[in-house]
Coordinates of C-alpha atoms in Angstrom, one line a residue:
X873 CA 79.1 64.7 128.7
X874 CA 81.0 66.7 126.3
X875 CA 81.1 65.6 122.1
X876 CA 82.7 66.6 119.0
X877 CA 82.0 65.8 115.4
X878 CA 85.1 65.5 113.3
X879 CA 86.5 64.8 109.3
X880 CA 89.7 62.2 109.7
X881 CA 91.3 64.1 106.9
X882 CA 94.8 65.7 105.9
X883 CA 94.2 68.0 108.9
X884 CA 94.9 65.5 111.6
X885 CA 98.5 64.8 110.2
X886 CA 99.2 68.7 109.7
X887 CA 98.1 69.1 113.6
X888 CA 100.3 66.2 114.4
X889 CA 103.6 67.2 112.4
X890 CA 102.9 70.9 113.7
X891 CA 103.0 69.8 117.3
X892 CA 105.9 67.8 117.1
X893 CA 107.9 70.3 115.5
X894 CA 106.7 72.9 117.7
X895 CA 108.6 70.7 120.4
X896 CA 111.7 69.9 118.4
X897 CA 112.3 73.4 117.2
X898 CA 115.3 73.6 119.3
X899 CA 116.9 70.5 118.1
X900 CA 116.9 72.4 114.6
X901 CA 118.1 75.1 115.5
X902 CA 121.3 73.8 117.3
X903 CA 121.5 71.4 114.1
X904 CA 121.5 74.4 111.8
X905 CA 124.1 76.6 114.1
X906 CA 126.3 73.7 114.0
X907 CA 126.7 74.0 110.5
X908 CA 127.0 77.9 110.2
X909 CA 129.6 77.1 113.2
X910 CA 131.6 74.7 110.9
X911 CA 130.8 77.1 107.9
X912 CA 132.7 79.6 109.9
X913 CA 135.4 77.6 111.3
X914 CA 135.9 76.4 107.5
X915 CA 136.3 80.0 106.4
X916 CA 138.6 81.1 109.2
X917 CA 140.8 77.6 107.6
X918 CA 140.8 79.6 104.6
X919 CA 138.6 76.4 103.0
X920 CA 136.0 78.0 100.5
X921 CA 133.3 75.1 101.2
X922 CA 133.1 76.9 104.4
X923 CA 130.3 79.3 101.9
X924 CA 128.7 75.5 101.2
X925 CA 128.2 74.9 105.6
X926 CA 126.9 78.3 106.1
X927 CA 124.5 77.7 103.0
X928 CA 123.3 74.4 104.5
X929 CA 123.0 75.5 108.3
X930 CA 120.8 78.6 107.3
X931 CA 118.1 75.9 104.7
X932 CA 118.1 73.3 106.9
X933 CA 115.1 73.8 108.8
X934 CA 113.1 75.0 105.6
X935 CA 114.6 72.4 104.0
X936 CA 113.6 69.5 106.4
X937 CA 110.0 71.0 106.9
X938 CA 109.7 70.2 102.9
X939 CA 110.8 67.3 103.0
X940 CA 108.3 66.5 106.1
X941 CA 105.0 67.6 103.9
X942 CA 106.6 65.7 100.9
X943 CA 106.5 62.3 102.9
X944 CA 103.2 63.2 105.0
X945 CA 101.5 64.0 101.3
X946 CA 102.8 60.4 100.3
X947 CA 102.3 58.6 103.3
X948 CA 98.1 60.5 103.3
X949 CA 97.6 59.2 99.5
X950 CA 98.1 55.6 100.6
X951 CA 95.7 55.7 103.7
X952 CA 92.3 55.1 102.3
X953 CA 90.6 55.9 105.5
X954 CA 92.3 59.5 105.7
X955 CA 89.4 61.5 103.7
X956 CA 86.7 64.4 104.0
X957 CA 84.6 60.9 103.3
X958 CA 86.0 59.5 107.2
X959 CA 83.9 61.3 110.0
X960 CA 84.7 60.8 113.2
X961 CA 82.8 61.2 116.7
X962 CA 83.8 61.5 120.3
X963 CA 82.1 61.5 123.5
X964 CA 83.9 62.0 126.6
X965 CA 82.1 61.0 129.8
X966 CA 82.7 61.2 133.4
X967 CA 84.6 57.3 133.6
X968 CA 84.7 57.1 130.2
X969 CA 85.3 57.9 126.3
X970 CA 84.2 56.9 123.2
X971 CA 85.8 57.2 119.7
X972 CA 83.2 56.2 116.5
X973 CA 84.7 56.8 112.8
X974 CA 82.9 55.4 110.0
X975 CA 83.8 55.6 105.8
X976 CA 80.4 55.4 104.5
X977 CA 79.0 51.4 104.4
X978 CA 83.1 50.3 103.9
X979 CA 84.2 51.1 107.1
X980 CA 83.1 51.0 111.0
X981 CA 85.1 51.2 114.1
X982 CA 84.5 52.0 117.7
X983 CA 86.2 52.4 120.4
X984 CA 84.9 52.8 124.4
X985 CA 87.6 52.9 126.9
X986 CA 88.5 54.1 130.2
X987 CA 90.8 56.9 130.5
X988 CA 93.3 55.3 131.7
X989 CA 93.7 53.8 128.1
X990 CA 95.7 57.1 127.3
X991 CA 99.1 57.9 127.6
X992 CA 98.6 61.9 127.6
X993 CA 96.2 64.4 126.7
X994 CA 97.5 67.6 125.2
X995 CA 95.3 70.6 124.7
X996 CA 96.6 72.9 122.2
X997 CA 94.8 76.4 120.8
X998 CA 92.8 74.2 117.9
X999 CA 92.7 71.1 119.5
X1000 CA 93.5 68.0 122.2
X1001 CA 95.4 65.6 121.0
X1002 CA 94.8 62.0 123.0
X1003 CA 98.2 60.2 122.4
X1004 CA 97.8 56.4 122.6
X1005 CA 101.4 56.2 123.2
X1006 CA 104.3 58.4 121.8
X1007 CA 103.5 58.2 118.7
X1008 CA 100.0 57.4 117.8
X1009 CA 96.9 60.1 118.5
X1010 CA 93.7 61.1 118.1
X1011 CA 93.2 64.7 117.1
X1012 CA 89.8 66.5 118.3
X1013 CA 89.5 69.9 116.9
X1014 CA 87.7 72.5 119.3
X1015 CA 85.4 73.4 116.4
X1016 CA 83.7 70.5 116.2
X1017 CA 82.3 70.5 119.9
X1018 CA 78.7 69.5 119.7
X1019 CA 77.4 68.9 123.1
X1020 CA 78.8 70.2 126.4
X1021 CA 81.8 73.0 127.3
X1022 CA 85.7 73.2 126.7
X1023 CA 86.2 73.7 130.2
X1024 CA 83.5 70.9 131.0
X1025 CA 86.2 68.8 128.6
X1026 CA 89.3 69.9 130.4
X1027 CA 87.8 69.1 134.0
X1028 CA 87.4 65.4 133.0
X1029 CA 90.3 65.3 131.4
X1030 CA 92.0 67.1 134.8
X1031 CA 90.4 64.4 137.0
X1032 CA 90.9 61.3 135.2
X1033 CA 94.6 62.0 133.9
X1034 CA 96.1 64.0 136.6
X1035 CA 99.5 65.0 135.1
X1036 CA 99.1 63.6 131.9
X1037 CA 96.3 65.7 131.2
X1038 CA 98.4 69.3 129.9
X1039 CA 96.0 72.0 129.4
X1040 CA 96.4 75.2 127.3
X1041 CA 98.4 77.9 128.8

């Protein structure tokens, strides 16, 4: 049996927007080239906005990331639940896992489930993230393992998931 303590604050959508840039990376970069392409393509017209294309393609990415922890900030200050208040508990058995998160008297939920109830399991340098389905997860951060091994974690995880289980490289 292997258990983590856990705070469901701003640090579980950071992880989450940090992972899924970490796999779209690429798609911002060609984004970005295409517009220092056009840029230069512009120029070699003799058409000055060319300068404007280049200018865009090189702030795009920086540009989008700001925007991305403008809308996460708004989107965390209308989730009550998301707060150093929120902690959260795991325990992940040989058939089975439980998920316990509790806001003080206000708020109680629990959740036991089979494995099978996940769609993926990714294990990162910090933390696993347990994806529900594309686009909803729990994050467990490594540090707050309580009771049993990483690698005790990662063999459960290995022989209830099978391929959906993607351990750290």
């Amino acid at each position: 049996m292997v258990e983590f303590d856990s705070v469901f604050d701003e640090n579980i959508t950071e992880a989450l927007n940090r992972a899924s840039m970490k796999k779209l990376w690429w798609l911002y970069a060609v984004v970005s080239l295409a517009f220092i392409a056009l840029g230069i393509v512009s120029l070699l017209d003799k058409d000055e906005a060319g300068i404007v294309w280049i200018v865009f393609g090189i702030l795009f990415f920086p540009f989008t990331l700001f925007l991305t922890k403008i809308m996460q900030k708004n989107i965390n200050r209308s989730m009550n639940l998301l707060s150093t208040e929120t902690k959260e508990y795991y325990r992940f058995e040989e058939q089975k896992f439980v998920v316990r998160q509790n806001k003080g008297t206000d708020y109680l939920a629990a959740t036991e489930a089979a494995y099978s109830y996940l769609y993926k399991v990714i294990e990162s340098k910090d933390c696993y993230f347990l994806y529900l389905s594309k686009a909803q997860a729990h994050v467990v951060f490594k540090s707050g393992l309580i009771s049993g091994s990483l690698a005790e974690l990662n063999a459960i995880l290995a022989r209830n998931l099978g391929s959906r289980f993607k351990a750290q490289k």
